[in-house]
GROMACS .gro file of C-alpha atoms in nm:
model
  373
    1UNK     CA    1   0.000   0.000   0.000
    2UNK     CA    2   0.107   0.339  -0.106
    3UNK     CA    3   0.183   0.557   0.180
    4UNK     CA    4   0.098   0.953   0.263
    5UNK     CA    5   0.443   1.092   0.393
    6UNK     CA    6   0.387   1.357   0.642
    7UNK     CA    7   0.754   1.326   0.785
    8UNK     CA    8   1.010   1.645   0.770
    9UNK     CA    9   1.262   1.573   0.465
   10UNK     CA   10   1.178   1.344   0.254
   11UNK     CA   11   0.854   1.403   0.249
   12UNK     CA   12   0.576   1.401   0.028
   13UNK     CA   13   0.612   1.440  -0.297
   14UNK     CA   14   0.410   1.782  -0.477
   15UNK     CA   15   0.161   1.619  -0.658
   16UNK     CA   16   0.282   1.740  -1.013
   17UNK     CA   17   0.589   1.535  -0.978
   18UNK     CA   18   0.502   1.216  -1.133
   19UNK     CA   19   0.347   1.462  -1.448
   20UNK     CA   20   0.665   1.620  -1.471
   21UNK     CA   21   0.901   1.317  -1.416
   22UNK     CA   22   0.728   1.184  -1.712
   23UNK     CA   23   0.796   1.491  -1.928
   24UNK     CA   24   1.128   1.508  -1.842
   25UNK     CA   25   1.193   1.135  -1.951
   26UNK     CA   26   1.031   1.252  -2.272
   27UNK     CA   27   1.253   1.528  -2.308
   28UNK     CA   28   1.562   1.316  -2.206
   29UNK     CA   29   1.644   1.545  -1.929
   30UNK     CA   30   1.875   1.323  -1.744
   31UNK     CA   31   2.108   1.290  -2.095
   32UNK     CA   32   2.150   1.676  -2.157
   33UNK     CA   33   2.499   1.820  -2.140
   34UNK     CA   34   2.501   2.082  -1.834
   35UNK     CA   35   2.672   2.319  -2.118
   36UNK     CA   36   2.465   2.319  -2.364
   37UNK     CA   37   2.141   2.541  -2.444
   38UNK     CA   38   1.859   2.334  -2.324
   39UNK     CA   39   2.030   2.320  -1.975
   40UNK     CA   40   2.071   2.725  -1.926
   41UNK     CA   41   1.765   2.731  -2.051
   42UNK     CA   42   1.625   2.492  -1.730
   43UNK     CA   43   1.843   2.683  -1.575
   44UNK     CA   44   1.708   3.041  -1.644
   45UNK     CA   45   1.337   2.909  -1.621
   46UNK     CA   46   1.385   2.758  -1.238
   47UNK     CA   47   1.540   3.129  -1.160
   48UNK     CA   48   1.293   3.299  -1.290
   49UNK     CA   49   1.017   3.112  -1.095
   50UNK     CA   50   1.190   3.131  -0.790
   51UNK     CA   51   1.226   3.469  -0.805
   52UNK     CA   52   0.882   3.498  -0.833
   53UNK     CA   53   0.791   3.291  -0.601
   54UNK     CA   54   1.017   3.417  -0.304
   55UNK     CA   55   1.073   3.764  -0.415
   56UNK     CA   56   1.412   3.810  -0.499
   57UNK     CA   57   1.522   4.043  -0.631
   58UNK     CA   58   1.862   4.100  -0.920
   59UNK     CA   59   2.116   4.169  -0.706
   60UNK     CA   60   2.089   3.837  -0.565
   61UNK     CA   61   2.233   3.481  -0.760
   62UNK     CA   62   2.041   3.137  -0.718
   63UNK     CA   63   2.295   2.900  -0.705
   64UNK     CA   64   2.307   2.522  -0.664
   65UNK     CA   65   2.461   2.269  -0.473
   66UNK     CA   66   2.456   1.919  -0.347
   67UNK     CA   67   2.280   2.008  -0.049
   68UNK     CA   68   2.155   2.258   0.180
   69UNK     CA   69   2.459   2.147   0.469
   70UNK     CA   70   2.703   2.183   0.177
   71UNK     CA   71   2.590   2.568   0.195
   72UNK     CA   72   2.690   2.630   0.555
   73UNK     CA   73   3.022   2.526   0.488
   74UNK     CA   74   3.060   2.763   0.170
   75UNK     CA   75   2.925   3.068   0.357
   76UNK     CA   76   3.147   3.053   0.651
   77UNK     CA   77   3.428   2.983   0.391
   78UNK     CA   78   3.297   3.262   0.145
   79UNK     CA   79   3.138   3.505   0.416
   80UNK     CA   80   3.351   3.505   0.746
   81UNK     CA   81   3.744   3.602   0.766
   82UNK     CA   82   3.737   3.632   1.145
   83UNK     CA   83   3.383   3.582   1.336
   84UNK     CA   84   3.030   3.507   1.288
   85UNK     CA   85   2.726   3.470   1.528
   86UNK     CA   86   2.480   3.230   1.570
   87UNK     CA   87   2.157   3.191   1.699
   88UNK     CA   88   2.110   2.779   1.817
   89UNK     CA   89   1.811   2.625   1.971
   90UNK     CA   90   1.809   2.310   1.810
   91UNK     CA   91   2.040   2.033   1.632
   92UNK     CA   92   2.050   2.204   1.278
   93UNK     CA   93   2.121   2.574   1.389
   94UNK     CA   94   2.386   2.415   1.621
   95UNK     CA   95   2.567   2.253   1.358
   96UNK     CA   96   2.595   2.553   1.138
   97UNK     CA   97   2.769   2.712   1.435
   98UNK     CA   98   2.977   2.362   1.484
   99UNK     CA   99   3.088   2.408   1.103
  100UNK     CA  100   3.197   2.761   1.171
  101UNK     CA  101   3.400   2.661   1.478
  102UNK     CA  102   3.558   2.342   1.222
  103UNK     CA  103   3.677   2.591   0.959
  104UNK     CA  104   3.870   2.795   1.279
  105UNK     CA  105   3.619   3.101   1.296
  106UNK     CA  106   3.566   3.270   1.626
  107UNK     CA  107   3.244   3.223   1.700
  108UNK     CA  108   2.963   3.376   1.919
  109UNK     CA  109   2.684   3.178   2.047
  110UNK     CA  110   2.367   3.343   2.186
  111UNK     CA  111   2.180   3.001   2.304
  112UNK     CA  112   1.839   2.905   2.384
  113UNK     CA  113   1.691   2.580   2.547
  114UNK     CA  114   1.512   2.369   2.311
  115UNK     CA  115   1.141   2.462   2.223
  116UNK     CA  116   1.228   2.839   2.279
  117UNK     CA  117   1.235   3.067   2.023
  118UNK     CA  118   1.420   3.350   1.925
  119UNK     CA  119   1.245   3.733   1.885
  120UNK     CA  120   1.350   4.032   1.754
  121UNK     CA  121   1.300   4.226   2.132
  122UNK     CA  122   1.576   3.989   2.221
  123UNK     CA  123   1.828   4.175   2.098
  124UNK     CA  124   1.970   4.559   2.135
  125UNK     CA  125   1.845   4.716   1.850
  126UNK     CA  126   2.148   4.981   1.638
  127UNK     CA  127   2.060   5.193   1.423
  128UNK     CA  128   2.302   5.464   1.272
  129UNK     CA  129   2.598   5.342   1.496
  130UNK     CA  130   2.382   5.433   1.836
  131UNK     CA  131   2.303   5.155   2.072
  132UNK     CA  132   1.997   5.181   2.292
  133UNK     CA  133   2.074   5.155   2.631
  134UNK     CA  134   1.882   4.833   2.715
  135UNK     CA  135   2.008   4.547   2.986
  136UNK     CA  136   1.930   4.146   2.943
  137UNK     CA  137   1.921   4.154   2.589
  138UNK     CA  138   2.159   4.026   2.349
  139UNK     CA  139   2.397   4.291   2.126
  140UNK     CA  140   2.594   4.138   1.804
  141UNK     CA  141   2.929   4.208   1.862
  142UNK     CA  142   3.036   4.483   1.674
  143UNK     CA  143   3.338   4.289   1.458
  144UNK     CA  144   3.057   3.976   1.339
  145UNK     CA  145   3.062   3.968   0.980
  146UNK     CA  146   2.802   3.717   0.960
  147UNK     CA  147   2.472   3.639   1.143
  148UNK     CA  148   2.356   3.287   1.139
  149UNK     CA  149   1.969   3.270   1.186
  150UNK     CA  150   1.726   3.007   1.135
  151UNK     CA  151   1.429   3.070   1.003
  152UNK     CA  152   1.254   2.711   1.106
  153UNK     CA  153   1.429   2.485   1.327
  154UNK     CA  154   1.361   2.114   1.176
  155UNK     CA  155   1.477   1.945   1.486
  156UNK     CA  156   1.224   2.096   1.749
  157UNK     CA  157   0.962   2.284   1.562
  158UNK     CA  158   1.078   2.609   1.638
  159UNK     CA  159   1.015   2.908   1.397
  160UNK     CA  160   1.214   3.261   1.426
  161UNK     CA  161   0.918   3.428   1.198
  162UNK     CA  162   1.002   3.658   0.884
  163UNK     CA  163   0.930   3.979   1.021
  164UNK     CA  164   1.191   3.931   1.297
  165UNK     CA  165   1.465   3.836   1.121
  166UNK     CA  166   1.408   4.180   0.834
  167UNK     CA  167   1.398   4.387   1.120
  168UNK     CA  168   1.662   4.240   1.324
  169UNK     CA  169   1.869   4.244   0.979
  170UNK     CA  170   1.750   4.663   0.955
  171UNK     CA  171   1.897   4.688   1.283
  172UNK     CA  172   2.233   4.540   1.146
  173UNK     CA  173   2.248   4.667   0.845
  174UNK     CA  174   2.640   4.659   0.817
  175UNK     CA  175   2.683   4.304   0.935
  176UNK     CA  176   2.616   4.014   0.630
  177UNK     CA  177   2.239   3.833   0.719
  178UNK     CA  178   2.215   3.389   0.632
  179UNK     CA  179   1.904   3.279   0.690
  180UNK     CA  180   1.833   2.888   0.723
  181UNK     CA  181   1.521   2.861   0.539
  182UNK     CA  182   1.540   2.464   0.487
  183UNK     CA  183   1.211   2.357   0.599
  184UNK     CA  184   1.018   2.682   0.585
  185UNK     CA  185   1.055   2.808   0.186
  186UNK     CA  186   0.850   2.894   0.035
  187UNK     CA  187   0.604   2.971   0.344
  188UNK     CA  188   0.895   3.234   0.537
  189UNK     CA  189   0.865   3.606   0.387
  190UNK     CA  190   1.193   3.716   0.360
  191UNK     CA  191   1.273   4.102   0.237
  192UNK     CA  192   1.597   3.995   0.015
  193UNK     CA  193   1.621   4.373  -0.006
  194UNK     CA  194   1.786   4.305   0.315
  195UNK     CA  195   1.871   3.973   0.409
  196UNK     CA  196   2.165   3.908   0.233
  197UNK     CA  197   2.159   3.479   0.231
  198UNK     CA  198   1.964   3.242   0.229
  199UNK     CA  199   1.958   2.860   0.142
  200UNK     CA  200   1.735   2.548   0.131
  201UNK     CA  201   1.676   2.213   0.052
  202UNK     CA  202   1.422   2.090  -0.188
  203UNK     CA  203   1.288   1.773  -0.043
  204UNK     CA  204   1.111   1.963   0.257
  205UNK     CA  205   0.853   2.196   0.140
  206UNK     CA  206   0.899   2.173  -0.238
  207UNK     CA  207   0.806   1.808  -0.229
  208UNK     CA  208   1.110   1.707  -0.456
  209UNK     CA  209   1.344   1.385  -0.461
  210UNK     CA  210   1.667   1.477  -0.251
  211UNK     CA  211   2.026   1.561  -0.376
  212UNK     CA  212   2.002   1.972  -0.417
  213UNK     CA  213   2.081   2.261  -0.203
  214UNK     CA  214   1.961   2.606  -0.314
  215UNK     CA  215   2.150   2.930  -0.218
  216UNK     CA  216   2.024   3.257  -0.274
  217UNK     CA  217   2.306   3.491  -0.228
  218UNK     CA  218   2.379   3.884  -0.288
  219UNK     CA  219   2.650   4.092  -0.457
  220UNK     CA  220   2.804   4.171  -0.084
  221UNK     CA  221   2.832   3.829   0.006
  222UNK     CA  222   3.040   3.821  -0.326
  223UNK     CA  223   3.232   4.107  -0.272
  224UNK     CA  224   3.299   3.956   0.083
  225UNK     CA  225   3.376   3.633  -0.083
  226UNK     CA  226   3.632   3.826  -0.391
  227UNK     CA  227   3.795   4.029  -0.099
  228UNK     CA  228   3.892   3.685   0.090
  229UNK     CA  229   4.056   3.543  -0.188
  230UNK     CA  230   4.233   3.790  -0.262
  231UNK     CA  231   4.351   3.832   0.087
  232UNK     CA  232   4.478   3.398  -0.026
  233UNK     CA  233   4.185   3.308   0.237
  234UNK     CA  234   4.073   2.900   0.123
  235UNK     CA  235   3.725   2.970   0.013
  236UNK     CA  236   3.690   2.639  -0.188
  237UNK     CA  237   3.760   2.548  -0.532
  238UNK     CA  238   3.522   2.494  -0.789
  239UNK     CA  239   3.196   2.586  -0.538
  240UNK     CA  240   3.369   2.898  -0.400
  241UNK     CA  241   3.113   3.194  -0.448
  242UNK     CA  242   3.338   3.361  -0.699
  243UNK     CA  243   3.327   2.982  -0.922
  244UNK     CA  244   2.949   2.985  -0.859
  245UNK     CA  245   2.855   3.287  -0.937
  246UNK     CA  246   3.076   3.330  -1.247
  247UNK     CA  247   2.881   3.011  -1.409
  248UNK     CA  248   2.550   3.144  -1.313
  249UNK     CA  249   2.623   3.450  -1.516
  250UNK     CA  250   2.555   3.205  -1.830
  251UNK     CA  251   2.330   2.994  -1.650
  252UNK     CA  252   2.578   2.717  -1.576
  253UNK     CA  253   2.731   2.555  -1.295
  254UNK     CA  254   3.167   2.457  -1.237
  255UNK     CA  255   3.030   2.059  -1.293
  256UNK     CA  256   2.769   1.834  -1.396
  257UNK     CA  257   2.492   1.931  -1.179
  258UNK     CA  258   2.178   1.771  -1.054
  259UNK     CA  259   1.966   1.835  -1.371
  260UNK     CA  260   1.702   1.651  -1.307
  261UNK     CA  261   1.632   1.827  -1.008
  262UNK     CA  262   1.734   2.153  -1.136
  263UNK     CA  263   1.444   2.045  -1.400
  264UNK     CA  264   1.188   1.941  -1.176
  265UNK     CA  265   1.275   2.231  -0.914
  266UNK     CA  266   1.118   2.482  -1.196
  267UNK     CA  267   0.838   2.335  -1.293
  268UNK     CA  268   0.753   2.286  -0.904
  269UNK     CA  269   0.805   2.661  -0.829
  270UNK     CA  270   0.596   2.742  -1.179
  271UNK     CA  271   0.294   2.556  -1.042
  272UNK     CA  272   0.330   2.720  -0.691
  273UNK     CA  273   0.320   3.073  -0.851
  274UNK     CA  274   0.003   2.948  -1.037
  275UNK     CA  275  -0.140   2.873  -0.668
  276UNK     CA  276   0.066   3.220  -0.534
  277UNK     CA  277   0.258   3.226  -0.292
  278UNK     CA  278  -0.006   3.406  -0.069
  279UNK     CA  279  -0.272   3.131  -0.065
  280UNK     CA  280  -0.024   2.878  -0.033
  281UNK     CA  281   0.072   3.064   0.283
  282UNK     CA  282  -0.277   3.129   0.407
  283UNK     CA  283  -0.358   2.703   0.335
  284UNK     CA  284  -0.010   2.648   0.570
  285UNK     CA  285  -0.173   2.846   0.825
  286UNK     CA  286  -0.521   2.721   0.807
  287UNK     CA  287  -0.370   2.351   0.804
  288UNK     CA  288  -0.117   2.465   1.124
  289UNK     CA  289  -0.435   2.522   1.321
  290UNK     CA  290  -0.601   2.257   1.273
  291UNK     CA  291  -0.312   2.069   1.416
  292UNK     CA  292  -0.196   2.231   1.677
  293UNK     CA  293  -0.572   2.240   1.796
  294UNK     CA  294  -0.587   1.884   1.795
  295UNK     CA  295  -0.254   1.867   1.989
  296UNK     CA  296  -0.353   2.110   2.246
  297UNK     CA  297  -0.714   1.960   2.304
  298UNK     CA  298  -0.691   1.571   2.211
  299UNK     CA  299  -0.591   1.347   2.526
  300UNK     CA  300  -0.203   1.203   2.516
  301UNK     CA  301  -0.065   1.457   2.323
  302UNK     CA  302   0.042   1.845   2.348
  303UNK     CA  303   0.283   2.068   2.148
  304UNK     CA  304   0.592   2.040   2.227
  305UNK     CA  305   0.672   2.446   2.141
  306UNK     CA  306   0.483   2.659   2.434
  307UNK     CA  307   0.467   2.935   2.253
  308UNK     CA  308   0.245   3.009   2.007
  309UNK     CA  309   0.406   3.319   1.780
  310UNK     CA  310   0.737   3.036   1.826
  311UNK     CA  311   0.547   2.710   1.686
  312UNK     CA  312   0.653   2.611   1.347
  313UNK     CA  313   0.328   2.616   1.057
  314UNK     CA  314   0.560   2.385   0.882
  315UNK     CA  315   0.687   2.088   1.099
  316UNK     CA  316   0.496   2.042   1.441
  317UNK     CA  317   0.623   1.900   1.714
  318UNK     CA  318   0.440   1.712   1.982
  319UNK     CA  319   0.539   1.504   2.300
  320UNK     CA  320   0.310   1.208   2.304
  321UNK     CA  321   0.234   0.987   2.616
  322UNK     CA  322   0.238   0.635   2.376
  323UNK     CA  323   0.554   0.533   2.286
  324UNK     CA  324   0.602   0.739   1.992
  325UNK     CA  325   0.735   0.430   1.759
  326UNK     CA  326   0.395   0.241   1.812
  327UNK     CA  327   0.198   0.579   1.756
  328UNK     CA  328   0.369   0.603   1.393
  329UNK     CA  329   0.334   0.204   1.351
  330UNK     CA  330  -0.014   0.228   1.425
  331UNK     CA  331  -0.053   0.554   1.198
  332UNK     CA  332   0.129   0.359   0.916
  333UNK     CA  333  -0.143   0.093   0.891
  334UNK     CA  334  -0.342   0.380   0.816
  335UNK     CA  335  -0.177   0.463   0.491
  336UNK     CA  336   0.039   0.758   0.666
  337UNK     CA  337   0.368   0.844   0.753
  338UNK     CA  338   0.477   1.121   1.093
  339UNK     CA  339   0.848   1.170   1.166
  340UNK     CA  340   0.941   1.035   1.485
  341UNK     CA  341   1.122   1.325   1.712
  342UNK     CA  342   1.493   1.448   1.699
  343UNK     CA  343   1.761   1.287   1.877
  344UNK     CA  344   1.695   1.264   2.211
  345UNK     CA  345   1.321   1.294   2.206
  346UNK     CA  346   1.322   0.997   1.941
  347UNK     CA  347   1.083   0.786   2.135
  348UNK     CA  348   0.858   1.075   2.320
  349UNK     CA  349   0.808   1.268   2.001
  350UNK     CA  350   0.692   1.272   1.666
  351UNK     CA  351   0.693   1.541   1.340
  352UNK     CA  352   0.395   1.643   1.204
  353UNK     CA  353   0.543   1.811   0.832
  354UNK     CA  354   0.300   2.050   0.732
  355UNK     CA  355   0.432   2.096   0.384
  356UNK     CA  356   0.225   2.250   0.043
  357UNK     CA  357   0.203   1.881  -0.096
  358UNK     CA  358  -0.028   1.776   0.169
  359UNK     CA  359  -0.416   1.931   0.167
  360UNK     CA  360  -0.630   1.989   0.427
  361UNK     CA  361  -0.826   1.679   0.355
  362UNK     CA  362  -0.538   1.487   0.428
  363UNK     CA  363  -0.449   1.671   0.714
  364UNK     CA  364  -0.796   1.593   0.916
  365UNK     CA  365  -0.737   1.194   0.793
  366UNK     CA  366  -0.378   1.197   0.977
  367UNK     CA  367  -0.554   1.354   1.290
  368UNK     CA  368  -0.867   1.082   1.287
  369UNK     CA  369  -0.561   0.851   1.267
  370UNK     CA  370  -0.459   1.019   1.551
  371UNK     CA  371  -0.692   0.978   1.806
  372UNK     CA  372  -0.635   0.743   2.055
  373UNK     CA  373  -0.793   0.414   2.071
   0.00000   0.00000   0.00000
């Protein structure tokens, strides 16, 4: 029996894969050279959907990669000569920081328990080189050249929303802004205006087979990237920012790339702009309630973020009082599929993936599923 995949990367499939899988066999995607004119021109069409789709804008580069953790390495590489700062409440935003302490960075942690979120009124706001005079919050150090934010937290369900991190990033507008957007794009609204970074995945909420990382990335972080090098700083070889961004000029990529998913990634993001972005948002939100609802009112179960403006639309968390490996067992014989929880909380947890390829519909069969018996 076929099952409905409601677990955090993989996950579901959109349901215009299969269609387009087909036409790209047709079209003998998977034979093309990666230099030749049919690729740019997959190329060009996936960043031009994107761009509508997430608003970015042309001083910004999409660029591609083998995955979204291959990213953190190339902007700490690309990005940081001396110190970054990082924002960790979970295991993914921790091991962006981890990677910046590996490549030798000095590195400032501002740390949260897990299940907390980060706000904007958190930190001492700057603006034109003035610092309010505010005590318990949190001030970027003034020599950070890069801020390391996460804009959904896969791990723990935690979401830093969009409107906190542009005005966090208009309070620090000389310091470079990445934004971990892996299981939240398209939902997050990001002002690229201002954020200068941002990367994700594409087998969380663009329901695609795995094996590409995204990066959307800015002429400073370039400039940043051009001044390193020249400075003899390592920042990579053939997927330095410099390498990247000099193919991309021609719609082309240093080596063979993942066309097939380059393909697929385009025609994905061309049927989400026939949706638009902003209903896809508002059906996220709509579907978000109805789960955390459940959670908060349906016996043996409760969310495992407290606070609401904090609780991921796009991957819930819950602690469950059945052992959360017989929960999902007994969901599976139900045609579905929940993520079991992170790490530690592997047995008293499980991941709800609220993702565009799943409908409401489906989302009220996983909760009867749900229920206890």
């Amino acid at each position: 029996m076929s099952q409905l995949y409601f677990t955090p990367g993989p996950a579901e499939l959109y349901p215009t894969v299969a269609q387009h899988i087909q036409t790209a066999l047709a079209e003998q995607v998977g034979s093309i050279s990666h230099r030749s004119a049919a690729f740019r021109k997959i190329y060009q069409h996936t960043d031009e959907q994107l761009r509508t789709l997430l608003n970015i804008p042309s001083s910004h580069a999409i660029l591609f990669t083998g995955s979204a953790t291959e990213i953190w390495e190339r902007v700490i590489q690309n990005c940081v000569e001396f110190e970054s700062f990082h924002c960790v409440n979970g295991s993914f935003s921790q091991k962006f920081y981890d990677t910046a302490n590996d490549l030798k960075k000095f590195t400032h942690l501002f740390e949260k328990p897990l299940g907390q979120g980060f706000d904007y009124d958190d930190f001492v706001k700057v603006t034109d080189g003035t610092t309010e005079d505010t005590s318990g919050k949190v001030k970027i150090p003034d020599y950070v050249e890069l801020v390391g934010l996460t804009a959904n937290e896969t791990s723990t369900g935690v979401q830093m929303r969009g409107v906190d991190i542009n005005k966090l990033k208009r309070s620090y507008r000389s310091k470079l802004f990445c934004v971990d957007m892996v299981s939240s794009a398209p939902y997050h609204s990001l002002d690229f205006e201002e954020v200068d970074s941002a990367f994700f995945s594409v087998q969380k909420s663009f329901g695609l087979p795995a094996g590409l990382g995204v990066w959307i990335v800015n002429e400073k972080c370039l400039a940043k990237a051009e001044s390193l090098k020249a400075k003899d700083n390592v920042i990579g070889s053939y997927h330095s920012l410099p390498s990247l961004w000099k193919n991309y000029k021609n719609f082309e990529t240093p080596e063979t790339p993942n066309v097939w998913n380059i393909y697929l990634l385009g025609k994905v993001a061309e049927d989400m702009n026939r949706v638009g972005i902003e209903t896809i948002r508002r059906e996220t939100d709509a579907k978000a309630k109805k789960i955390y609802d459940f959670l908060e009112k349906t016996e043996g179960y409760e969310p495992y973020v407290k606070n609401p403006d904090h609780r991921s639309p796009t991957v819930a968390v819950a602690n469950t009082i059945e052992s959360s490996k017989e929960l999902i067992e007994r969901i599976k014989k139900e045609g579905m599929v929940v993520g079991s929880g992170y790490g530690k909380a592997k047995d008293s947890q499980i991941r709800i993936a609220n993702f565009p390829a799943v409908s409401m519909e489906q989302v009220e069969r996983l909760l009867q599923a749900m229920k206890p018996v």
